[in-house]
Each structure stands twice: as C-alpha cells, then as structure tokens.
XYZ file of C-alpha atoms in Angstrom:
550
model
C 76.979 93.408 171.010
C 78.835 90.285 169.902
C 80.121 89.992 166.309
C 78.962 87.044 164.201
C 81.103 87.939 161.206
C 82.898 84.628 160.877
C 79.893 82.430 161.643
C 77.639 80.508 159.263
C 74.028 79.625 159.989
C 72.232 76.543 158.640
C 68.466 76.678 158.380
C 66.464 73.543 159.090
C 62.822 73.108 158.124
C 62.212 70.149 160.457
C 59.102 68.924 158.689
C 61.149 68.158 155.580
C 64.608 67.481 157.029
C 64.681 63.878 158.335
C 61.895 61.550 159.445
C 63.193 59.370 162.269
C 59.957 57.751 163.474
C 58.700 56.707 160.067
C 55.476 58.670 159.722
C 56.477 60.646 156.625
C 56.889 63.825 158.647
C 60.299 65.169 159.681
C 60.992 65.392 163.417
C 63.429 66.559 166.079
C 65.015 63.143 166.453
C 65.716 63.236 162.739
C 67.644 66.478 163.263
C 69.604 64.878 166.130
C 70.553 61.997 163.823
C 72.112 64.436 161.328
C 74.121 66.531 163.785
C 77.416 64.848 162.874
C 76.812 65.763 159.242
C 76.145 69.382 160.175
C 79.217 69.534 162.374
C 81.325 68.158 159.518
C 79.824 70.806 157.197
C 81.319 73.386 159.584
C 78.289 75.508 160.422
C 78.002 77.341 163.758
C 74.280 77.746 164.354
C 71.209 75.694 163.456
C 68.080 77.769 162.929
C 64.996 75.596 163.194
C 61.674 76.844 161.885
C 58.779 76.504 164.364
C 58.048 73.106 165.912
C 55.641 74.447 168.544
C 52.015 73.371 169.011
C 50.215 74.468 165.870
C 47.260 73.545 163.675
C 49.800 73.716 160.791
C 47.640 75.919 158.649
C 50.836 77.770 157.702
C 53.319 74.997 158.446
C 53.988 76.030 162.033
C 54.015 79.795 161.556
C 50.579 79.742 163.170
C 51.642 79.078 166.766
C 49.064 77.917 169.277
C 51.488 77.404 172.200
C 55.034 78.834 172.258
C 56.236 76.671 175.165
C 55.194 73.226 174.026
C 56.263 70.919 171.219
C 53.892 69.745 168.549
C 53.720 65.921 169.005
C 54.336 65.522 165.254
C 57.861 66.796 165.870
C 58.538 65.025 169.169
C 58.775 65.997 172.819
C 60.346 68.656 175.002
C 62.903 65.990 176.006
C 63.840 65.613 172.331
C 64.358 69.371 172.025
C 66.433 69.483 175.218
C 68.595 66.671 173.834
C 68.980 68.507 170.517
C 70.156 71.623 172.348
C 72.651 69.630 174.423
C 73.942 67.473 171.581
C 74.394 70.515 169.315
C 76.320 72.365 172.046
C 78.538 69.288 172.483
C 79.436 69.593 168.791
C 80.091 73.329 169.014
C 76.841 74.395 167.414
C 74.095 76.620 168.853
C 70.358 76.260 168.336
C 68.364 79.265 167.059
C 64.596 79.232 167.418
C 62.064 80.913 165.186
C 59.856 83.328 167.102
C 56.577 84.193 165.350
C 55.632 87.263 167.369
C 53.664 89.340 164.857
C 50.676 86.984 165.146
C 49.398 83.825 166.792
C 47.157 81.056 165.598
C 43.481 81.663 166.196
C 43.655 78.426 168.187
C 45.995 80.040 170.725
C 44.520 80.265 174.221
C 44.749 84.072 174.120
C 42.641 84.329 170.994
C 40.127 81.744 172.146
C 39.631 83.794 175.321
C 39.214 86.889 173.177
C 36.497 85.208 171.131
C 34.812 84.170 174.381
C 34.450 87.851 175.193
C 37.294 88.454 177.628
C 38.229 92.129 177.222
C 41.777 91.576 178.519
C 42.549 89.158 175.680
C 40.715 91.135 173.028
C 43.297 93.821 173.833
C 46.031 91.260 173.015
C 44.938 91.503 169.346
C 43.806 94.210 166.938
C 40.045 94.244 167.000
C 37.951 97.000 165.424
C 34.264 97.568 165.859
C 32.369 98.047 162.642
C 29.660 97.162 160.188
C 29.857 93.573 158.914
C 29.519 94.872 155.379
C 32.412 97.368 155.629
C 36.055 96.430 156.211
C 37.912 98.698 158.663
C 40.467 99.319 155.870
C 40.994 97.993 152.374
C 44.333 96.336 153.310
C 45.067 93.036 151.668
C 46.425 89.899 153.320
C 49.861 88.830 152.103
C 48.274 85.418 151.361
C 45.528 86.995 149.242
C 42.126 88.451 150.071
C 41.162 91.012 152.758
C 43.366 91.461 155.858
C 40.285 91.617 158.146
C 37.888 88.966 159.394
C 34.509 89.654 161.029
C 33.435 87.941 164.248
C 29.630 88.119 164.369
C 29.145 87.425 168.095
C 31.600 90.191 168.991
C 30.476 92.536 166.195
C 34.151 93.233 165.616
C 36.800 92.692 162.968
C 40.284 91.358 163.685
C 43.415 92.067 161.668
C 45.352 89.229 160.033
C 48.124 90.377 157.701
C 48.671 86.751 156.779
C 46.211 83.774 156.855
C 42.762 84.285 158.408
C 43.870 81.855 161.136
C 46.874 84.094 162.028
C 45.587 86.997 164.137
C 47.968 89.943 164.534
C 49.082 90.729 168.095
C 48.712 94.181 169.606
C 52.250 95.168 170.567
C 51.011 98.516 171.852
C 49.665 96.590 174.816
C 52.490 96.290 177.395
C 50.967 93.035 178.697
C 51.506 91.450 175.265
C 55.147 92.561 175.240
C 55.674 91.037 178.726
C 54.122 87.749 177.606
C 56.520 87.589 174.661
C 59.515 88.424 176.853
C 58.613 85.516 179.121
C 58.652 83.178 176.096
C 62.158 84.337 175.199
C 63.346 83.833 178.800
C 61.803 80.347 178.845
C 63.822 79.197 175.825
C 66.933 81.045 176.852
C 66.924 79.038 180.098
C 66.682 75.858 178.013
C 70.056 76.690 176.422
C 68.918 78.164 173.130
C 71.698 80.373 171.691
C 69.812 82.623 169.315
C 66.521 83.704 167.814
C 65.139 84.499 164.403
C 62.177 86.876 164.570
C 59.524 86.339 161.894
C 58.335 89.448 159.977
C 59.379 91.465 163.001
C 59.251 94.831 161.280
C 55.461 94.519 161.032
C 54.797 94.383 164.794
C 54.043 98.087 165.288
C 50.821 99.165 163.608
C 49.838 102.826 163.086
C 47.499 104.386 165.645
C 45.240 105.575 162.854
C 44.470 102.942 160.231
C 43.439 104.246 156.837
C 42.671 102.865 153.375
C 45.525 102.411 150.930
C 44.497 103.497 147.439
C 47.865 102.886 145.808
C 48.921 99.605 147.414
C 47.925 96.746 149.680
C 48.452 98.604 152.977
C 51.999 97.577 153.731
C 53.331 101.147 153.469
C 51.319 101.936 156.582
C 52.463 99.108 158.826
C 55.979 98.131 157.604
C 58.671 99.493 159.961
C 55.904 101.006 162.080
C 55.992 103.932 164.531
C 57.266 102.065 167.628
C 59.094 99.107 166.083
C 62.602 100.220 167.155
C 61.425 101.122 170.638
C 59.741 97.745 171.084
C 62.729 95.781 169.785
C 65.122 97.586 172.108
C 62.829 96.832 175.020
C 62.522 93.135 174.083
C 66.294 92.698 173.735
C 67.127 94.665 176.887
C 64.587 93.034 179.156
C 65.392 89.466 178.053
C 69.164 89.849 178.104
C 69.735 88.604 174.551
C 71.912 91.506 173.438
C 74.959 89.270 172.936
C 73.093 86.329 171.432
C 72.699 85.866 167.696
C 69.442 87.479 166.612
C 68.149 88.022 163.095
C 65.051 89.828 161.990
C 63.051 88.912 158.910
C 62.182 92.290 157.392
C 59.238 92.500 155.028
C 59.228 95.326 152.473
C 61.750 97.218 154.569
C 64.236 100.028 153.836
C 68.015 100.282 154.090
C 67.745 103.073 156.631
C 65.629 100.952 158.965
C 67.860 97.901 158.602
C 70.892 99.952 159.584
C 69.028 100.911 162.793
C 67.866 97.335 163.390
C 71.375 95.887 163.134
C 73.901 98.612 164.085
C 75.552 97.443 167.344
C 75.123 100.807 169.026
C 71.337 100.565 168.615
C 71.215 97.292 170.629
C 68.361 95.793 168.689
C 69.348 92.826 166.476
C 72.575 91.234 165.274
C 71.544 91.285 161.627
C 68.657 91.564 159.134
C 67.180 89.631 156.275
C 65.875 91.742 153.420
C 64.271 90.355 150.267
C 64.689 93.031 147.635
C 67.260 91.014 145.690
C 64.784 88.150 145.435
C 62.206 90.241 143.614
C 64.221 90.983 140.475
C 62.209 88.394 138.509
C 58.813 89.800 139.702
C 57.126 91.463 136.741
C 55.975 94.933 137.798
C 56.756 93.935 141.395
C 54.124 91.197 141.340
C 55.328 87.880 142.780
C 52.766 85.997 140.701
C 53.780 87.502 137.346
C 56.856 85.935 135.725
C 59.780 87.544 133.905
C 63.444 86.859 133.338
C 65.702 88.090 136.157
C 66.891 91.645 135.834
C 70.604 91.135 136.451
C 71.472 94.812 136.392
C 68.886 95.390 139.103
C 70.297 92.463 141.069
C 73.786 93.992 140.981
C 72.413 97.413 141.840
C 70.559 96.042 144.891
C 73.530 94.110 146.194
C 75.680 97.198 145.756
C 73.186 99.468 147.508
C 72.612 97.173 150.471
C 76.161 95.965 150.935
C 77.681 99.454 150.678
C 74.873 101.119 152.573
C 74.977 98.703 155.501
C 78.742 99.040 155.573
C 78.652 102.841 155.718
C 75.899 102.814 158.350
C 77.581 100.119 160.462
C 74.690 97.706 159.880
C 75.037 93.972 159.274
C 73.381 91.818 156.627
C 72.233 88.211 156.803
C 73.247 87.130 153.267
C 71.217 84.360 151.649
C 69.521 83.022 148.533
C 67.156 80.371 149.860
C 64.821 79.665 152.736
C 61.557 77.820 153.386
C 59.612 80.619 151.635
C 61.749 80.904 148.489
C 62.296 78.846 145.333
C 65.592 76.984 144.942
C 68.254 79.381 143.687
C 69.775 77.007 141.111
C 66.368 76.683 139.463
C 65.895 80.448 139.637
C 69.215 82.050 138.660
C 71.308 79.060 137.684
C 71.156 76.057 135.354
C 69.349 72.893 136.455
C 70.989 70.668 133.841
C 74.200 71.266 131.875
C 75.816 73.700 134.326
C 74.012 72.546 137.477
C 77.185 72.045 139.499
C 78.992 75.124 138.207
C 76.025 77.457 138.707
C 75.273 76.157 142.205
C 78.895 76.780 143.256
C 79.011 80.210 141.643
C 75.834 81.354 143.362
C 77.088 80.020 146.709
C 80.414 81.788 146.402
C 78.845 85.061 145.335
C 76.865 85.269 148.582
C 79.334 83.700 151.026
C 82.184 86.044 150.131
C 80.137 89.184 150.675
C 80.003 91.300 153.849
C 77.521 89.689 156.238
C 76.678 86.411 157.920
C 75.831 83.701 155.376
C 72.794 81.450 155.750
C 72.486 78.014 154.108
C 69.047 76.517 153.683
C 68.825 72.731 153.917
C 69.568 71.139 150.558
C 71.122 74.276 149.130
C 74.560 72.790 149.890
C 73.812 69.914 147.490
C 72.155 71.996 144.782
C 68.560 70.864 145.290
C 66.085 71.977 142.617
C 62.519 73.274 142.512
C 59.598 70.859 142.937
C 58.392 70.934 139.322
C 55.020 69.539 140.343
C 52.625 68.738 137.514
C 49.378 68.958 139.529
C 47.975 71.488 141.977
C 47.098 68.556 144.221
C 50.794 68.028 144.953
C 51.072 71.438 146.631
C 50.570 71.890 150.373
C 51.322 75.598 150.933
C 48.303 77.729 151.871
C 49.639 80.759 149.966
C 50.181 78.714 146.793
C 46.709 77.114 146.940
C 45.096 80.505 147.553
C 46.929 82.087 144.640
C 46.183 79.190 142.308
C 42.489 80.003 142.790
C 43.149 83.729 142.376
C 45.122 83.145 139.157
C 42.323 80.982 137.742
C 39.743 83.625 138.695
C 41.881 86.199 136.844
C 41.526 84.122 133.690
C 44.712 82.087 133.693
C 44.426 78.576 132.294
C 45.299 75.617 134.478
C 48.635 75.237 132.656
C 49.463 78.955 133.069
C 48.594 78.902 136.775
C 50.693 75.786 137.335
C 53.648 77.364 135.457
C 53.521 80.327 137.836
C 53.255 78.088 140.912
C 56.194 76.007 139.667
C 58.349 79.135 139.647
C 57.037 80.897 142.780
C 55.546 78.448 145.286
C 57.028 78.269 148.744
C 56.755 74.475 148.418
C 59.794 74.604 146.114
C 61.909 74.973 149.263
C 59.899 72.452 151.289
C 60.376 69.226 149.353
C 62.088 66.484 151.435
C 65.832 66.761 152.034
C 67.648 64.401 149.693
C 70.010 62.307 151.799
C 70.581 59.168 149.755
C 69.662 57.409 146.508
C 67.055 55.295 148.266
C 63.301 55.379 148.589
C 62.017 58.901 149.181
C 65.559 60.258 148.907
C 66.453 58.796 152.312
C 64.135 61.271 154.024
C 61.606 58.642 155.225
C 60.657 55.001 154.796
C 57.039 56.087 154.393
C 55.373 58.395 151.886
C 56.455 61.964 152.769
C 53.927 64.646 153.731
C 54.877 66.450 150.524
C 56.222 64.801 147.323
C 59.894 64.868 146.393
C 60.969 67.167 143.605
C 60.053 65.670 140.259
C 63.604 66.509 139.166
C 65.173 64.351 141.872
C 68.490 62.886 140.675
C 70.898 60.487 142.433
C 73.749 63.022 142.211
C 71.660 65.568 144.144
C 72.052 63.678 147.421
C 74.327 64.018 150.433
C 75.420 60.396 150.102
C 76.729 60.886 146.552
C 78.327 64.273 147.170
C 80.230 63.224 150.283
C 82.188 60.856 148.022
C 82.918 63.465 145.363
C 85.792 65.886 146.086
C 84.450 68.229 143.397
C 80.871 68.245 144.729
C 78.752 71.260 145.551
C 78.739 70.038 149.143
C 82.515 70.137 149.393
C 82.549 73.585 147.817
C 80.290 74.832 150.618
C 82.678 73.343 153.174
C 85.501 75.373 151.607
C 83.437 78.580 151.749
C 82.610 78.063 155.439
C 86.258 77.305 156.200
C 87.522 80.332 154.265
C 85.270 82.689 156.265
C 86.798 81.385 159.485
C 90.315 81.444 158.101
C 90.467 84.793 156.264
C 89.672 88.058 158.119
C 89.367 89.780 154.746
C 86.092 87.830 154.277
C 84.724 88.012 157.790
C 85.920 91.499 158.754
C 86.818 93.240 155.509
C 85.181 96.082 153.644
C 83.517 95.624 150.256
C 83.523 97.597 147.047
C 81.752 96.623 143.827
C 83.614 96.620 140.541
C 81.968 97.975 137.398
C 82.664 95.624 134.478
C 80.351 96.859 131.742
C 78.972 93.311 131.538
C 75.360 92.812 132.607
C 75.840 89.260 133.801
C 79.151 89.651 135.618
C 79.067 90.373 139.341
C 82.456 91.531 140.560
C 83.576 92.937 143.873
C 86.636 93.558 146.028
C 87.097 92.815 149.712
C 89.916 94.338 151.724
C 91.174 94.283 155.282
C 94.390 96.135 156.035
C 96.841 95.057 153.343
C 94.832 91.922 152.431
C 92.785 92.202 149.243
C 90.429 89.676 147.612
C 88.731 90.011 144.221
C 85.655 87.978 143.285
C 84.404 87.487 139.707
C 81.063 85.755 139.020
C 79.640 84.940 135.616
C 75.854 84.628 135.878
C 75.469 83.540 132.243
C 75.545 80.249 130.343
C 78.000 81.718 127.823
C 81.555 82.979 128.219
C 82.082 86.528 129.447
C 85.293 88.527 129.574
C 86.405 90.904 132.290
C 89.182 93.473 131.904
C 91.857 93.119 134.569
C 93.152 96.035 136.597
C 96.938 96.443 136.646
C 96.865 96.136 140.418
C 95.508 92.583 140.123
C 98.432 91.220 138.171
C 99.887 88.213 139.949
C 96.962 87.785 142.366
C 96.837 84.149 143.443
C 93.778 81.919 143.016
C 91.941 81.222 146.264
C 88.849 79.480 144.961
C 87.114 78.560 141.740
C 84.543 76.158 140.319
C 86.597 75.041 137.319
C 89.478 72.730 138.175
C 91.725 73.943 135.336
C 91.471 77.668 136.208
C 94.844 79.494 136.246
C 96.716 79.829 139.520
C 97.385 83.556 138.989
C 95.790 86.522 137.270
C 97.836 87.715 134.310
C 97.253 89.672 131.129
C 94.705 92.316 130.189
C 91.537 90.256 130.627
C 90.141 87.110 132.135
C 87.599 85.012 130.260
C 84.979 83.581 132.627
C 83.428 80.355 131.442
C 79.694 79.613 131.887
C 78.697 80.246 135.500
C 82.340 80.475 136.547
C 83.429 82.024 139.839
C 87.066 82.970 140.205
C 88.444 84.326 143.501
C 91.994 85.652 143.852
C 93.972 87.345 146.610
C 96.883 89.770 146.660
C 100.096 87.750 146.680
C-alpha cells in the first residue's frame, strides 16, 4: 500500500465553504473558485463531505442517491471540473462515502417499504410487537435506535437519525452495490475516499439488550468488519489510493488492523478518544474542564501503539462534527493567535497524516449562538429538547450546545471582512459565528507574515521537507508538568524535540543534556531563542518551541 506520510489533507464542508451562485448555500463552483488558495496553502488532498442527492436531514450524511449531485451543490459537470482542476494543481479529490446507512428516501429503502423482500434484505428489519423494541439500543442522535413500520409489522435499525436506515452488510448484494459506487467515482478521477463510521457496518448475528450502555459495545468493530473492508478494497482496486476510516468508539488494536499496510484495508484511521477529555463521566452533553493529563496519556497510547503495531493515524483536532479547537483547548481572546498555532503544531508534528478542517488554518471560533433557533444540526436540536426534559434551564441547555454542537464547525468560512464574511452575498443557510472578527479572515491573514494561516503553510512545508516528521518515530517526554506536551521525533541521526505549553501562564521544562545546542526550527513567539541552552526552558503562554539536533 502507498505511504501518505508526507501528505496533508484539507477537509471541505461544501455547504459552508463558498457560495458562488448567491443562494446562501455553499456549492461546488465555490470550491473551484478557491482552488488557487488551497494550492498555495500546500495541501495534497481535498476531502469533501457528501454533496450527493439528499433530503439534508443530517446535512448530506443521509444519502438518497450516491451517483448524482444534489442540485443545491451543482451538477455532475461541476464535480468533473473540480476533479480535473484540482488534479491540474497537484491536488486529489477525496469523497465521503456514507456506507453504514442510507436515507429512508433512497430508492432501496422505498422499495423495502413497498414490500419488496429483496430490498428489505438490504436493511436490518426485525419482526416484532409494535410495543416492544427489538433491543434497548439508543440512537447516537438520541432516542431509540429502532423505528416501527406498521404496514410491514417490522422494526428497522437506525443507529443515527430515524431517516438514516442501517444497511445490511451481511447481504453480499449490498456489498456489491457499494463496490459499484466506488468504481463509479474512481472512474471519474477521484483519488481517495473517507468512509463514514465504517467500523459500525458489521452488526452481531444475535442482537441483545445492553443493560450497561447504549448498545455500541455490541456493534462497534463488529464480527465481520475486517473481512468486509478487505473485500471492498480488493474488489474495487483502491489499495493504493488514500483511504481513511472514521472509527466510532473503537480500540487501538482494531485501528492497527484497519491501517497496517499488510492488512490491506485502509491507509489510516480517525479515532476520537482525545476529543472526549472534556466529557464529564464520558457524557458529551455534560461539561467539564479538559483533563490534560488524560489528553497526554491518550496521545501517548495511540501514537506509540500505532507505531509499534505498524498502524497509521489520521491526526486532527477539528471536523464538521467537532467544536473549534481554539475555543475548546485554546484562548479565543488574548492568546488567540498563539494558542491556535501551538495546537496546530502539536498535531502536525506527530506521527500520522494531518487533517485541516476549513477555517482551522485561520483560527476560526465556535458559533456562540444566543438562541436555539440559530442552530440547524439535528443532533443539537434533539439534545436541546432532551436537556430541557432532564430539567436544564434554557440558559443551561444553550451553554451546553454552545460548547458541544456540531454547528460550531459548520458556520460559514470567513474569507474577507465583507458582508457574511465573504462567504455569500445573501443570508447564509446558517449564521456566522457571533465572535466573527476581521482578523479571523483569509483576506487579512494572507497579508500578515505572522498569521495563523502562514504558520500552517510552514507546518505543511516542513512535513514535506523533513523526513524526521513524515517518516520518523515518536517518543513522549515526561515533564512533570500537567499542561506541557513534549515529544521527540527521530529518523536515523535526525532528532526533533517539540515542546507545547497548553496553559495561559508560563511553564518551565527541564532540558536534557543531549538537547544542548539544538537549533530552533519553529515557534510561535518571534523572539524565541535560536538555540536550546541552559538547564531549563521557560515556555510562555501557549508557546510551542521546536528544535532539531544541530
């Protein structure tokens, strides 16, 4: 399998990226317009979230037709031009394949509801009493994971929204249908695929109640998941293309198998454990301060574990489902620039392929909406009602949504200090962040040599330039300081040390004798020393300091 060690992937949420036709809704032609910007940034692949035909109940992750373009985004000709224009600039297009479930408006499901046995076998239907769920599993969007169809006298499984019916991967006809979809897009010139919640595709033969959880322990990394992934990759010939799996509630052992080259499954994996360190008692909708020791422990476990098992990580902070990282682990105000750069460097210099989510490279912030009516995300709206039913006041529920909602990552991309942040000339489908500032725009940061944007360009360039970053091994350094993340990368005789202060106050790190004289490679304070000397180094608020063996 091909290595993607020195590559960087940029994620585009087309709906919020750039509106070219002036309807307040981002589109494919808007992406084409920004290709020169993305080429200048230096990224290698553009991962676009789904733009297929969809009722948009879950913002395109409820696909009704995998081979046609939702008119809101444009036409097939637009997509073909995007693929060609990106290739001309040395960038490949990655498509988002939602293969765990389809929309209930998909032709397959409509035929299933009409009584066609063949298509009922495409999904997971269970006969049963209308007053008794087949299992007590809970949907990840809240509420039961089963929906009853009276005319069929059957229940269907939906691990996500009620309009997202889970596919039956145990049916070989389903697997063949999905392979044909991959072949279709591969022939169009697509260079890679991201597979949505792909570790959930294999359900247990016997489904039983979960009395200690929501059911995920029974279907995550299911009994045939590795077998089915190998078959999909082999039969579609995508072994040497960039492929990444989104892994929900997964384990290190499984991710090694998913991504180790000898297994011939995927190039790399997303896992989300490091983004749950501010979940109180593991509950996304209960707030607490981030547990920085846990964060360091998780990075250490996954980075070292994947290294020893020959697996490969997709390293990231943000995506369309996550809050903005500067709002979450950084400082939105006084140390906005410093914390955004530090968090970027911490991830990009680790072992793995880095992913940048649109707007992350300019330090975009959370939405900070003041009314529930500003939210669009189905999960957020569901949980607002659940939180109120649990006794939370309106203010308390809004505070939780402000920290957790997926809409934090879906506010319009901020291109310029003009109306609607340069995203559209019309009112956007979702409001801009209420903390929009002129300096948090591409236009402003392109003119500032010290901008977050230019820091990202340096990180992307360094990965291509230095094998110690793209190829090297990693080892974490114990500092005795809760809010200092430190690690070493090495490749042959080349050594790199990375120090990150995750606090708003100064923190000191003791220097190893071996580091004396190491030369500065990168930092987010302009007056940082050019060499490491002395017994300790004092890291300023949110400082990152990177040095290499002279």
